[in-house]
Structure formats: C-alpha cells, structure tokens
CSV table of C-alpha atoms in Angstrom, one decimal:
chain,number,residue,atom,x,y,z
A,195,MET,CA,-12.0,-12.2,-15.5
A,196,LYS,CA,-11.7,-11.2,-18.9
A,197,ARG,CA,-9.0,-12.4,-21.1
A,198,GLY,CA,-7.1,-9.3,-21.3
A,199,GLU,CA,-7.2,-9.2,-17.8
A,200,ALA,CA,-5.8,-12.4,-17.0
A,201,ARG,CA,-3.5,-12.2,-19.5
A,202,ARG,CA,-2.1,-9.0,-17.9
A,203,ASP,CA,-2.3,-10.7,-14.5
A,204,ARG,CA,-0.1,-13.3,-15.7
A,205,ILE,CA,2.6,-10.8,-16.8
A,206,LEU,CA,2.8,-9.2,-13.9
A,207,ALA,CA,3.2,-12.4,-12.0
A,208,ALA,CA,5.9,-13.6,-14.2
A,209,ALA,CA,7.4,-9.9,-14.1
A,210,LEU,CA,7.5,-9.8,-10.3
A,211,LEU,CA,9.4,-13.2,-10.3
A,212,GLU,CA,11.8,-11.5,-12.5
A,213,PHE,CA,12.2,-8.5,-10.5
A,214,ALA,CA,12.2,-10.2,-7.3
A,215,GLU,CA,15.1,-12.6,-8.5
A,216,ASN,CA,16.8,-10.2,-10.8
A,217,GLY,CA,16.2,-6.3,-9.4
A,218,TYR,CA,15.3,-3.6,-11.8
A,219,ARG,CA,18.2,-3.7,-13.3
A,220,GLY,CA,19.1,-7.0,-13.8
A,221,ALA,CA,15.6,-7.9,-15.0
A,222,SER,CA,15.0,-8.9,-18.5
A,223,LEU,CA,12.2,-8.2,-20.6
A,224,ALA,CA,12.8,-11.0,-23.2
A,225,ARG,CA,12.7,-13.5,-20.1
A,226,ILE,CA,9.6,-12.0,-18.8
A,227,ALA,CA,8.2,-12.2,-22.2
A,228,GLU,CA,9.5,-15.7,-22.3
A,229,ARG,CA,7.7,-17.0,-19.3
A,230,VAL,CA,4.5,-15.8,-20.5
A,231,GLU,CA,5.0,-17.4,-23.9
A,232,LEU,CA,5.1,-14.1,-25.5
A,233,SER,CA,7.4,-12.2,-27.9
A,234,GLN,CA,9.2,-9.1,-26.1
A,235,ALA,CA,7.3,-7.1,-29.1
A,236,GLY,CA,3.8,-8.6,-27.3
A,237,LEU,CA,4.6,-7.5,-23.7
A,238,LEU,CA,5.9,-4.3,-25.0
A,239,HIS,CA,2.2,-3.9,-26.6
A,240,HIS,CA,0.7,-4.3,-23.3
A,241,PHE,CA,3.4,-2.0,-21.1
A,242,ASN,CA,5.3,0.6,-23.5
A,243,SER,CA,8.4,0.1,-21.5
A,244,LYS,CA,10.2,-1.7,-18.7
A,245,GLU,CA,9.9,1.4,-16.5
A,246,ARG,CA,5.8,1.1,-16.8
A,247,LEU,CA,5.9,-2.7,-16.3
A,248,PHE,CA,8.1,-2.1,-13.1
A,249,VAL,CA,5.6,0.5,-11.7
A,250,ALA,CA,2.9,-1.9,-12.6
A,251,VAL,CA,4.3,-4.8,-10.7
A,252,LEU,CA,5.0,-2.4,-7.6
A,253,ASP,CA,1.7,-1.8,-8.1
A,254,TYR,CA,0.1,-5.3,-8.5
A,255,ARG,CA,2.3,-6.3,-5.3
A,256,ASP,CA,0.4,-3.9,-3.3
A,257,GLU,CA,-3.0,-5.1,-4.5
A,258,LEU,CA,-2.1,-8.6,-3.6
A,259,ASP,CA,-1.0,-7.4,-0.2
A,260,ALA,CA,-4.3,-5.4,0.1
A,261,ARG,CA,-6.3,-8.3,-0.8
A,262,LYS,CA,-4.4,-10.7,1.7
A,263,PHE,CA,-4.5,-8.0,4.5
A,264,ASP,CA,-7.7,-6.2,4.6
A,265,MET,CA,-6.1,-2.8,6.7
A,266,ALA,CA,-8.7,-0.4,4.8
A,267,SER,CA,-11.5,-1.8,6.6
A,268,ALA,CA,-9.4,-3.0,9.8
A,269,GLY,CA,-9.2,-0.3,13.0
A,270,GLY,CA,-7.2,-0.3,16.2
A,271,ILE,CA,-6.0,-3.7,17.3
A,272,ASP,CA,-7.1,-5.5,14.2
A,273,ALA,CA,-4.9,-3.1,12.5
A,274,LEU,CA,-2.0,-4.0,14.4
A,275,ARG,CA,-2.6,-7.7,14.1
A,276,ALA,CA,-3.0,-7.4,10.5
A,277,LEU,CA,0.3,-5.6,10.4
A,278,VAL,CA,1.9,-8.7,12.5
A,279,GLY,CA,0.1,-11.1,9.4
A,280,VAL,CA,2.0,-9.0,6.7
A,281,VAL,CA,5.6,-9.0,8.4
A,282,GLU,CA,5.0,-12.8,9.4
A,283,HIS,CA,3.9,-13.4,5.7
A,284,ASN,CA,7.2,-11.2,4.5
A,285,ALA,CA,8.9,-13.9,6.5
A,286,ARG,CA,8.4,-16.2,4.1
A,287,VAL,CA,8.9,-14.5,0.8
A,288,PRO,CA,12.6,-13.3,1.0
A,289,GLY,CA,12.8,-12.6,-2.6
A,290,LEU,CA,10.0,-10.5,-2.5
A,291,VAL,CA,11.1,-8.3,0.7
A,292,GLN,CA,14.6,-8.2,-1.1
A,293,LEU,CA,13.3,-6.6,-4.2
A,294,PHE,CA,11.1,-4.1,-1.9
A,295,SER,CA,14.3,-3.4,-0.2
A,296,VAL,CA,15.9,-2.7,-3.1
A,297,ILE,CA,13.9,-0.6,-5.0
A,298,SER,CA,13.1,1.7,-1.7
A,299,GLY,CA,17.0,2.0,-1.7
A,300,GLU,CA,17.2,3.4,-5.3
A,301,ALA,CA,14.1,5.0,-5.0
A,302,VAL,CA,15.5,8.1,-3.3
A,303,THR,CA,16.5,9.3,-6.3
A,304,PRO,CA,14.0,11.5,-8.2
A,305,ASP,CA,15.1,9.9,-11.7
A,306,HIS,CA,14.6,6.3,-10.7
A,307,PRO,CA,11.3,5.1,-12.5
A,308,GLY,CA,9.9,3.8,-8.7
A,309,HIS,CA,10.4,7.2,-6.8
A,310,GLU,CA,6.8,8.5,-7.5
A,311,TRP,CA,5.4,5.3,-6.8
A,312,ALA,CA,7.6,4.7,-3.5
A,313,ARG,CA,6.0,8.2,-2.5
A,314,ARG,CA,2.5,7.4,-3.3
A,315,ARG,CA,3.0,4.3,-1.2
A,316,TYR,CA,4.6,5.7,1.6
A,317,ARG,CA,2.2,8.6,1.6
A,318,ARG,CA,-0.8,6.4,1.6
A,319,LEU,CA,0.7,3.6,4.3
A,320,ARG,CA,0.9,6.9,6.5
A,321,ALA,CA,-2.7,7.9,6.1
A,322,ASP,CA,-4.0,4.2,6.0
A,323,MET,CA,-2.6,3.4,9.6
A,324,ALA,CA,-3.1,6.6,11.2
A,325,ALA,CA,-6.7,6.3,10.4
A,326,ALA,CA,-6.7,3.0,11.5
A,327,LEU,CA,-5.1,3.8,14.9
A,328,ARG,CA,-8.0,7.0,15.1
A,329,ARG,CA,-10.8,4.3,14.7
A,330,GLY,CA,-8.9,2.4,17.8
A,331,VAL,CA,-9.3,5.8,19.5
A,332,GLU,CA,-13.2,5.9,18.4
A,333,ARG,CA,-13.6,2.4,19.5
A,334,GLY,CA,-12.0,3.1,22.9
A,335,GLU,CA,-8.9,0.6,22.3
A,336,PHE,CA,-6.7,3.5,22.3
A,337,ARG,CA,-6.1,6.3,24.2
A,338,ALA,CA,-7.9,9.4,22.9
A,339,ASP,CA,-4.8,11.6,22.9
A,340,LEU,CA,-2.4,9.5,20.9
A,341,ASP,CA,-0.4,11.0,18.0
A,342,ALA,CA,-1.9,8.9,15.2
A,343,GLU,CA,0.7,10.3,12.5
A,344,ALA,CA,3.6,9.6,14.7
A,345,HIS,CA,2.7,6.0,15.6
A,346,ALA,CA,2.1,5.1,11.9
A,347,ASP,CA,5.6,6.8,10.9
A,348,ARG,CA,7.1,4.3,13.7
A,349,LEU,CA,5.0,1.3,12.5
A,350,ILE,CA,6.4,2.1,9.1
A,351,ALA,CA,10.2,3.0,10.3
A,352,MET,CA,10.1,-0.5,12.3
A,353,MET,CA,8.7,-2.8,9.6
A,354,ASP,CA,11.6,-1.3,7.1
A,355,GLY,CA,14.2,-1.2,9.7
A,356,LEU,CA,13.6,-5.3,10.3
A,357,GLN,CA,13.3,-6.0,6.9
A,358,THR,CA,16.5,-4.9,6.2
A,359,GLN,CA,18.3,-6.4,9.2
A,360,TRP,CA,16.7,-9.4,8.2
A,361,LEU,CA,17.7,-9.7,5.0
A,362,ILE,CA,21.5,-9.0,6.3
A,363,ASP,CA,21.6,-11.5,8.7
A,364,PRO,CA,18.6,-13.6,8.9
A,365,ASP,CA,20.0,-16.3,11.2
A,366,ARG,CA,20.0,-13.7,13.8
A,367,VAL,CA,16.8,-11.4,13.6
A,368,ASP,CA,13.8,-13.2,13.7
A,369,MET,CA,11.7,-10.0,12.0
A,370,ALA,CA,8.2,-11.7,12.6
A,371,ALA,CA,8.9,-12.1,16.9
A,372,VAL,CA,10.5,-8.7,16.8
A,373,PHE,CA,7.5,-7.1,15.1
A,374,ARG,CA,5.2,-9.1,17.1
A,375,ASP,CA,6.8,-8.3,20.3
A,376,TYR,CA,6.8,-4.6,19.2
A,377,VAL,CA,3.0,-4.5,18.0
A,378,ASP,CA,2.2,-6.0,21.7
A,379,ASP,CA,4.2,-3.4,23.6
A,380,LEU,CA,2.6,-0.5,21.6
A,381,ILE,CA,-1.0,-2.1,22.3
A,382,ALA,CA,-0.2,-2.0,26.0
A,383,LEU,CA,0.8,1.6,25.7
A,384,LEU,CA,-1.9,3.1,23.7
A,385,ARG,CA,-4.5,1.5,26.0
A,386,PRO,CA,-6.6,4.0,27.9
A,387,ALA,CA,-6.2,4.0,31.8
A,388,VAL,CA,-7.7,1.8,33.4
C-alpha cells in the first residue's frame, strides 16, 4: 500500500470512529485530525470538507464489509448465509450500527450529505441481493418462479428493522438469532418442490 493510501485509510478509520461515537452533527474535524496526528488544515487537504469526509467514510465502511462478506460472488443459499454473518458481525459493533441507523434516518432528506450515498447503497444492495437469489435459481437451490427483487426488498427491510429494534431494546431483541431464523425460513420457502 502506498503511503498516501495508508494515510487515507488511517484518516477514514479514525473518522469512522468519530462519526460512530458522535454522529455526523456531533463529529469534530479537529478530533479526527488529532486522532491521526494531523492539523485540521492537513485533514482538509485530503478531504475538502466534513461532508466529503463523511461520504468517504460511508463508502469505506461498505468496502470493509464487502471484503469481509463476499456477496458479489456468493449466490443462493451461500449469499443468504453470508447475510447472517453480516448481522452477527453487526451485533458486535453497536456503535457502527447506530451510526448507520442515524445516517439512514437523517438521509431521507434530500439536502443531507448522505442522501445520495444512501440511495446508491440501497439500489446496489437490492440489485446485488436479487442477483444472488437468481444465482440460487440457476444452481437449482431455489424455485424458478421466485420474485428476486421482492425478496431482496424484504431481506433489507428485515435487516434494517431488526437493527432499529435491537438498538432500542438490545436486551429483548436478539437481532442475529431472529435474522438467522428468518433466513432459515426463507430458504425452506424458496427451495424447489421435491
């Protein structure tokens, strides 16, 4: 990794922590700069504004998840099991889940700096999940008549809804267990008739 890339990754990792701990509005460029031993001007040399840094952090988090959970090449049952892995991972990083939930809520307004990121992310997730489900059909794991797009929408809604419930009441909602059971039920529903 080149020196510039290494510094960029360090900045993004520190900014991710800052945004996770304080949200977008409460995050401080000065604290981020301090975490990576830069001046605020030095930080802004790499990212022209707090908004650009924020969007870069969101993309960075997605890149980390993509490396950890290879949804792009997974298909069918393997893809659904990978989603279970994502939810299990998320249960161990409540600060990041909270950041994502707050950003998603705030990003519904078109003037929020994360709005376009959220739109692109949801479109990509729906397309990727639908493609993974269609690969399951091609492999013979799922029924040929499944509506891949509708099931992709439901999977995302289940994940996001469970995250919200878990964040609000973690002692009563076992996000990973509920999602695992949902995926098991979905796999049984989508299997071809024997």
